[in-house]
Amino acid sequence: MGRAFWVLGTGTDVGKTFVSGFLVAGLRRRGREAGYYKPVASGGVSTPRGLAAADALWAAEASGLGDDPVSLGGCVYETPVSPHLAARLEGRPVDRGRMDEELARWRTIRDPLVVEGAGGLAVPLDDRGTLMADLAAASGLPAVLVAAPGLGSLNHTALSAAFARGRGIPLLGVVVCGHRPQDPVERDNLLWMERMAGAPLLGVLPRADLPERPRDWTAAQRESFVSLWDEGTWGRFEAALGEGRTG
């Protein structure tokens, strides 16, 4: 069974999908058979083959994966709300057994497998109080924590990292997404990030000026996407991946 790791976020819209697609694209560029899986998602998109996770569609397009996007999502809901509420409104409880089976299946096909979480770590998945962090912890896999670059991020990162450890999730490190180097607050936040997270800063992704949908990217834009990290950063990331308990 191949290696796998979670991409979890300090909150919603911090860049988990951008980071996930970037990591899959970059790892594949470096000769790895990397893949993507989204165990639970709301706000699904109708396709000719069924309901697909919007994040899975984006990640597949951005990374050049040929896998059917519908197959890249586990429990996918159409209603764009928290998974526990979407499950209740649509009358389909989150199926933990199905997600476990699909995660195991994808790990036999892709190595490493990037597993993207939903929302932040404390997002509820059902009315019993199961949280996103509980799903990640039960898998026994480590996580990359995605953080926003701006004001308030240090607090969110520190709390999320502590929450992850409290749930027994090993942290490979932090990736900051959407950084603007000209912003003094964001520059200073980078200096504090490792101390607040208690984990390595694996890399920083700048705010990218790209069309919203990867299918609209030019060849030059696609190349710029996979080139956002230099060889040194990729080396540190793969070293962390190799040292983490990913399988």
mmCIF file of C-alpha atoms in Angstrom:
data_model
loop_
_atom_site.group_PDB
_atom_site.id
_atom_site.type_symbol
_atom_site.label_atom_id
_atom_site.label_comp_id
_atom_site.label_asym_id
_atom_site.label_seq_id
_atom_site.Cartn_x
_atom_site.Cartn_y
_atom_site.Cartn_z
ATOM 1 C CA MET A 1 0.000 0.000 0.000
ATOM 2 C CA GLY A 2 1.355 3.394 -0.992
ATOM 3 C CA ARG A 3 2.131 6.392 1.154
ATOM 4 C CA ALA A 4 -0.546 8.970 1.913
ATOM 5 C CA PHE A 5 -0.974 12.176 3.862
ATOM 6 C CA TRP A 6 -3.737 14.641 4.631
ATOM 7 C CA VAL A 7 -3.937 18.258 3.580
ATOM 8 C CA LEU A 8 -5.848 19.944 6.395
ATOM 9 C CA GLY A 9 -6.600 23.618 6.877
ATOM 10 C CA THR A 10 -6.739 26.151 9.675
ATOM 11 C CA GLY A 11 -10.189 27.048 8.296
ATOM 12 C CA THR A 12 -12.325 27.239 5.186
ATOM 13 C CA ASP A 13 -10.897 28.932 2.085
ATOM 14 C CA VAL A 14 -7.293 29.006 3.269
ATOM 15 C CA GLY A 15 -6.077 27.252 0.110
ATOM 16 C CA LYS A 16 -6.294 23.491 0.813
ATOM 17 C CA THR A 17 -7.425 22.674 -2.718
ATOM 18 C CA PHE A 18 -4.801 24.917 -4.316
ATOM 19 C CA VAL A 19 -2.098 23.285 -2.191
ATOM 20 C CA SER A 20 -3.459 19.781 -2.873
ATOM 21 C CA GLY A 21 -3.529 20.298 -6.631
ATOM 22 C CA PHE A 22 -0.093 21.884 -6.530
ATOM 23 C CA LEU A 23 1.420 19.014 -4.541
ATOM 24 C CA VAL A 24 -0.062 16.389 -6.854
ATOM 25 C CA ALA A 25 1.128 18.277 -9.936
ATOM 26 C CA GLY A 26 4.607 18.856 -8.522
ATOM 27 C CA LEU A 27 5.085 15.327 -7.251
ATOM 28 C CA ARG A 28 3.992 13.916 -10.598
ATOM 29 C CA ARG A 29 6.415 16.265 -12.343
ATOM 30 C CA ARG A 30 9.112 14.765 -10.126
ATOM 31 C CA GLY A 31 8.272 11.243 -11.265
ATOM 32 C CA ARG A 32 5.916 10.163 -8.476
ATOM 33 C CA GLU A 33 2.594 8.416 -9.147
ATOM 34 C CA ALA A 34 0.828 10.915 -6.932
ATOM 35 C CA GLY A 35 -2.947 10.981 -6.659
ATOM 36 C CA TYR A 36 -5.779 12.818 -4.941
ATOM 37 C CA TYR A 37 -8.792 11.855 -2.832
ATOM 38 C CA LYS A 38 -11.462 13.956 -1.090
ATOM 39 C CA PRO A 39 -13.304 11.750 1.438
ATOM 40 C CA VAL A 40 -16.136 14.170 2.182
ATOM 41 C CA ALA A 41 -17.307 17.302 0.400
ATOM 42 C CA SER A 42 -20.318 19.574 0.157
ATOM 43 C CA GLY A 43 -21.236 21.900 -2.702
ATOM 44 C CA GLY A 44 -20.828 19.111 -5.254
ATOM 45 C CA VAL A 45 -21.013 19.706 -9.006
ATOM 46 C CA SER A 46 -23.232 17.688 -11.354
ATOM 47 C CA THR A 47 -21.351 15.980 -14.180
ATOM 48 C CA PRO A 48 -22.451 13.474 -16.848
ATOM 49 C CA ARG A 49 -20.967 10.719 -14.667
ATOM 50 C CA GLY A 50 -22.551 11.869 -11.415
ATOM 51 C CA LEU A 51 -21.984 14.290 -8.547
ATOM 52 C CA ALA A 52 -18.353 15.325 -8.195
ATOM 53 C CA ALA A 53 -16.592 17.258 -5.457
ATOM 54 C CA ALA A 54 -15.777 20.713 -6.827
ATOM 55 C CA ASP A 55 -12.377 20.515 -5.136
ATOM 56 C CA ALA A 56 -11.669 17.193 -6.848
ATOM 57 C CA LEU A 57 -12.522 18.702 -10.229
ATOM 58 C CA TRP A 58 -10.126 21.591 -9.622
ATOM 59 C CA ALA A 59 -7.312 19.422 -8.297
ATOM 60 C CA ALA A 60 -7.638 16.952 -11.180
ATOM 61 C CA GLU A 61 -7.568 19.735 -13.768
ATOM 62 C CA ALA A 62 -4.676 21.548 -12.089
ATOM 63 C CA SER A 63 -2.529 18.440 -11.695
ATOM 64 C CA GLY A 64 -3.333 16.771 -15.014
ATOM 65 C CA LEU A 65 -4.730 13.652 -13.354
ATOM 66 C CA GLY A 66 -6.612 11.452 -15.785
ATOM 67 C CA ASP A 67 -8.776 9.898 -13.067
ATOM 68 C CA ASP A 68 -12.553 10.403 -13.247
ATOM 69 C CA PRO A 69 -13.235 13.322 -10.842
ATOM 70 C CA VAL A 70 -16.401 11.603 -9.588
ATOM 71 C CA SER A 71 -14.244 8.726 -8.331
ATOM 72 C CA LEU A 72 -11.977 11.152 -6.467
ATOM 73 C CA GLY A 73 -14.730 12.093 -4.009
ATOM 74 C CA GLY A 74 -16.156 9.898 -1.259
ATOM 75 C CA CYS A 75 -19.333 11.203 0.375
ATOM 76 C CA VAL A 76 -20.213 14.174 -1.822
ATOM 77 C CA TYR A 77 -23.209 16.398 -1.078
ATOM 78 C CA GLU A 78 -24.809 18.972 -3.337
ATOM 79 C CA THR A 79 -25.808 21.450 -0.619
ATOM 80 C CA PRO A 80 -22.962 23.959 0.013
ATOM 81 C CA VAL A 81 -22.992 23.845 3.828
ATOM 82 C CA SER A 82 -21.084 22.016 6.552
ATOM 83 C CA PRO A 83 -21.000 18.257 5.840
ATOM 84 C CA HIS A 84 -23.070 17.332 8.898
ATOM 85 C CA LEU A 85 -25.873 19.664 7.811
ATOM 86 C CA ALA A 86 -25.657 18.654 4.146
ATOM 87 C CA ALA A 87 -25.897 15.003 5.194
ATOM 88 C CA ARG A 88 -28.981 15.727 7.300
ATOM 89 C CA LEU A 89 -30.691 17.843 4.630
ATOM 90 C CA GLU A 90 -30.061 15.271 1.901
ATOM 91 C CA GLY A 91 -30.854 12.254 4.058
ATOM 92 C CA ARG A 92 -27.497 10.556 3.447
ATOM 93 C CA PRO A 93 -25.307 10.124 6.524
ATOM 94 C CA VAL A 94 -21.544 10.250 6.079
ATOM 95 C CA ASP A 95 -20.466 6.683 5.313
ATOM 96 C CA ARG A 96 -17.226 6.094 7.203
ATOM 97 C CA GLY A 97 -16.917 2.540 5.923
ATOM 98 C CA ARG A 98 -17.114 3.637 2.313
ATOM 99 C CA MET A 99 -14.517 6.355 2.848
ATOM 100 C CA ASP A 100 -12.130 3.912 4.542
ATOM 101 C CA GLU A 101 -12.508 1.428 1.686
ATOM 102 C CA GLU A 102 -11.960 4.056 -0.995
ATOM 103 C CA LEU A 103 -8.956 5.511 0.811
ATOM 104 C CA ALA A 104 -7.395 2.050 0.990
ATOM 105 C CA ARG A 105 -8.174 1.402 -2.688
ATOM 106 C CA TRP A 106 -6.614 4.660 -3.859
ATOM 107 C CA ARG A 107 -3.501 3.911 -1.826
ATOM 108 C CA THR A 108 -3.000 0.767 -3.909
ATOM 109 C CA ILE A 109 -3.141 2.858 -7.096
ATOM 110 C CA ARG A 110 -1.406 6.136 -6.228
ATOM 111 C CA ASP A 111 1.772 6.797 -4.253
ATOM 112 C CA PRO A 112 1.795 9.190 -2.560
ATOM 113 C CA LEU A 113 -1.904 9.929 -2.171
ATOM 114 C CA VAL A 114 -2.900 13.478 -1.221
ATOM 115 C CA VAL A 115 -6.059 13.341 0.929
ATOM 116 C CA GLU A 116 -7.809 16.688 1.226
ATOM 117 C CA GLY A 117 -9.918 17.474 4.256
ATOM 118 C CA ALA A 118 -13.092 19.574 4.373
ATOM 119 C CA GLY A 119 -13.082 23.003 6.018
ATOM 120 C CA GLY A 120 -11.096 23.289 9.231
ATOM 121 C CA LEU A 121 -10.135 20.553 11.661
ATOM 122 C CA ALA A 122 -13.178 21.049 13.899
ATOM 123 C CA VAL A 123 -15.800 20.921 11.118
ATOM 124 C CA PRO A 124 -18.541 18.444 12.184
ATOM 125 C CA LEU A 125 -19.248 15.544 9.839
ATOM 126 C CA ASP A 126 -22.353 14.180 11.555
ATOM 127 C CA ASP A 127 -24.830 14.957 14.323
ATOM 128 C CA ARG A 128 -22.970 12.637 16.720
ATOM 129 C CA GLY A 129 -20.136 15.135 16.849
ATOM 130 C CA THR A 130 -17.570 13.401 14.669
ATOM 131 C CA LEU A 131 -15.143 16.050 13.463
ATOM 132 C CA MET A 132 -12.880 16.322 10.425
ATOM 133 C CA ALA A 133 -9.930 15.810 12.776
ATOM 134 C CA ASP A 134 -11.427 12.546 14.034
ATOM 135 C CA LEU A 135 -11.614 11.197 10.485
ATOM 136 C CA ALA A 136 -7.999 12.152 9.864
ATOM 137 C CA ALA A 137 -6.823 10.721 13.181
ATOM 138 C CA ALA A 138 -8.599 7.392 12.577
ATOM 139 C CA SER A 139 -6.656 6.924 9.345
ATOM 140 C CA GLY A 140 -3.340 6.992 11.208
ATOM 141 C CA LEU A 141 -1.852 9.252 8.544
ATOM 142 C CA PRO A 142 0.118 12.478 9.077
ATOM 143 C CA ALA A 143 -0.987 15.861 7.787
ATOM 144 C CA VAL A 144 0.220 18.995 6.116
ATOM 145 C CA LEU A 145 -1.465 22.008 7.693
ATOM 146 C CA VAL A 146 -2.396 24.801 5.265
ATOM 147 C CA ALA A 147 -2.408 28.305 6.723
ATOM 148 C CA ALA A 148 -3.394 31.684 5.339
ATOM 149 C CA PRO A 149 -0.660 34.336 5.269
ATOM 150 C CA GLY A 150 -2.380 37.363 6.753
ATOM 151 C CA LEU A 151 -3.595 38.952 9.953
ATOM 152 C CA GLY A 152 -4.946 36.403 12.438
ATOM 153 C CA SER A 153 -3.177 33.464 10.837
ATOM 154 C CA LEU A 154 -0.696 32.940 13.670
ATOM 155 C CA ASN A 155 -3.510 32.434 16.154
ATOM 156 C CA HIS A 156 -5.450 30.146 13.806
ATOM 157 C CA THR A 157 -2.319 28.132 13.046
ATOM 158 C CA ALA A 158 -1.309 27.722 16.689
ATOM 159 C CA LEU A 159 -4.807 26.599 17.703
ATOM 160 C CA SER A 160 -5.191 24.241 14.738
ATOM 161 C CA ALA A 161 -1.786 22.639 15.304
ATOM 162 C CA ALA A 162 -2.545 22.109 18.988
ATOM 163 C CA PHE A 163 -5.974 20.691 18.130
ATOM 164 C CA ALA A 164 -4.436 18.282 15.609
ATOM 165 C CA ARG A 165 -1.915 17.023 18.143
ATOM 166 C CA GLY A 166 -4.646 16.663 20.731
ATOM 167 C CA ARG A 167 -6.482 14.365 18.326
ATOM 168 C CA GLY A 168 -3.327 12.385 17.643
ATOM 169 C CA ILE A 169 -2.599 13.658 14.130
ATOM 170 C CA PRO A 170 1.142 13.891 13.380
ATOM 171 C CA LEU A 171 2.027 17.109 11.557
ATOM 172 C CA LEU A 172 4.544 16.967 8.726
ATOM 173 C CA GLY A 173 4.591 20.745 8.701
ATOM 174 C CA VAL A 174 2.868 23.898 7.504
ATOM 175 C CA VAL A 175 2.360 25.311 4.016
ATOM 176 C CA VAL A 176 1.384 28.982 3.782
ATOM 177 C CA CYS A 177 -0.809 29.697 0.762
ATOM 178 C CA GLY A 178 -1.461 33.030 -0.956
ATOM 179 C CA HIS A 179 1.523 34.949 0.424
ATOM 180 C CA ARG A 180 2.172 38.540 -0.729
ATOM 181 C CA PRO A 181 5.838 39.312 -0.074
ATOM 182 C CA GLN A 182 5.215 43.066 -0.244
ATOM 183 C CA ASP A 183 2.890 42.904 2.791
ATOM 184 C CA PRO A 184 4.828 43.562 6.037
ATOM 185 C CA VAL A 185 2.306 41.649 8.175
ATOM 186 C CA GLU A 186 2.592 38.586 5.964
ATOM 187 C CA ARG A 187 6.390 38.776 5.934
ATOM 188 C CA ASP A 188 6.478 38.931 9.713
ATOM 189 C CA ASN A 189 3.991 36.064 10.047
ATOM 190 C CA LEU A 190 6.395 33.784 8.178
ATOM 191 C CA LEU A 191 9.048 34.470 10.808
ATOM 192 C CA TRP A 192 6.676 33.268 13.542
ATOM 193 C CA MET A 193 4.958 30.394 11.763
ATOM 194 C CA GLU A 194 7.188 27.502 12.860
ATOM 195 C CA ARG A 195 7.222 28.680 16.468
ATOM 196 C CA MET A 196 3.441 29.002 16.598
ATOM 197 C CA ALA A 197 2.774 25.696 14.826
ATOM 198 C CA GLY A 198 5.507 23.730 16.553
ATOM 199 C CA ALA A 199 6.191 22.201 13.150
ATOM 200 C CA PRO A 200 8.404 23.011 10.155
ATOM 201 C CA LEU A 201 7.390 25.585 7.586
ATOM 202 C CA LEU A 202 7.566 23.288 4.568
ATOM 203 C CA GLY A 203 6.952 25.933 1.948
ATOM 204 C CA VAL A 204 5.242 29.149 0.948
ATOM 205 C CA LEU A 205 3.008 29.543 -2.097
ATOM 206 C CA PRO A 206 2.590 33.090 -3.405
ATOM 207 C CA ARG A 207 -0.720 34.525 -4.449
ATOM 208 C CA ALA A 208 -1.031 33.276 -8.037
ATOM 209 C CA ASP A 209 -2.536 35.349 -10.837
ATOM 210 C CA LEU A 210 -4.283 32.501 -12.654
ATOM 211 C CA PRO A 211 -7.747 31.990 -14.163
ATOM 212 C CA GLU A 212 -10.150 30.389 -11.684
ATOM 213 C CA ARG A 213 -10.502 27.136 -13.635
ATOM 214 C CA PRO A 214 -7.315 25.262 -14.550
ATOM 215 C CA ARG A 215 -8.856 24.143 -17.835
ATOM 216 C CA ASP A 216 -8.585 27.808 -18.909
ATOM 217 C CA TRP A 217 -4.863 28.030 -18.122
ATOM 218 C CA THR A 218 -2.406 28.538 -20.943
ATOM 219 C CA ALA A 219 0.609 26.254 -21.245
ATOM 220 C CA ALA A 220 2.767 28.998 -19.748
ATOM 221 C CA GLN A 221 0.392 29.442 -16.798
ATOM 222 C CA ARG A 222 0.350 25.699 -16.148
ATOM 223 C CA GLU A 223 4.142 25.683 -16.167
ATOM 224 C CA SER A 224 4.241 28.624 -13.757
ATOM 225 C CA PHE A 225 1.900 26.748 -11.415
ATOM 226 C CA VAL A 226 4.093 23.661 -11.097
ATOM 227 C CA SER A 227 7.182 25.859 -10.772
ATOM 228 C CA LEU A 228 6.048 27.842 -7.716
ATOM 229 C CA TRP A 229 8.568 25.959 -5.538
ATOM 230 C CA ASP A 230 12.264 25.688 -6.251
ATOM 231 C CA GLU A 231 14.268 22.472 -5.953
ATOM 232 C CA GLY A 232 15.357 23.271 -2.409
ATOM 233 C CA THR A 233 11.777 23.607 -1.194
ATOM 234 C CA TRP A 234 10.739 20.404 -2.945
ATOM 235 C CA GLY A 235 13.698 18.641 -1.378
ATOM 236 C CA ARG A 236 12.638 19.719 2.115
ATOM 237 C CA PHE A 237 9.055 18.680 1.457
ATOM 238 C CA GLU A 238 9.985 15.231 0.170
ATOM 239 C CA ALA A 239 12.362 14.758 3.103
ATOM 240 C CA ALA A 240 9.501 15.515 5.499
ATOM 241 C CA LEU A 241 7.260 13.157 3.556
ATOM 242 C CA GLY A 242 9.842 10.407 3.791
ATOM 243 C CA GLU A 243 10.356 10.899 7.505
ATOM 244 C CA GLY A 244 6.646 11.076 8.322
ATOM 245 C CA ARG A 245 4.543 8.008 9.128
ATOM 246 C CA THR A 246 2.777 8.038 5.759
ATOM 247 C CA GLY A 247 2.087 4.356 5.275
#
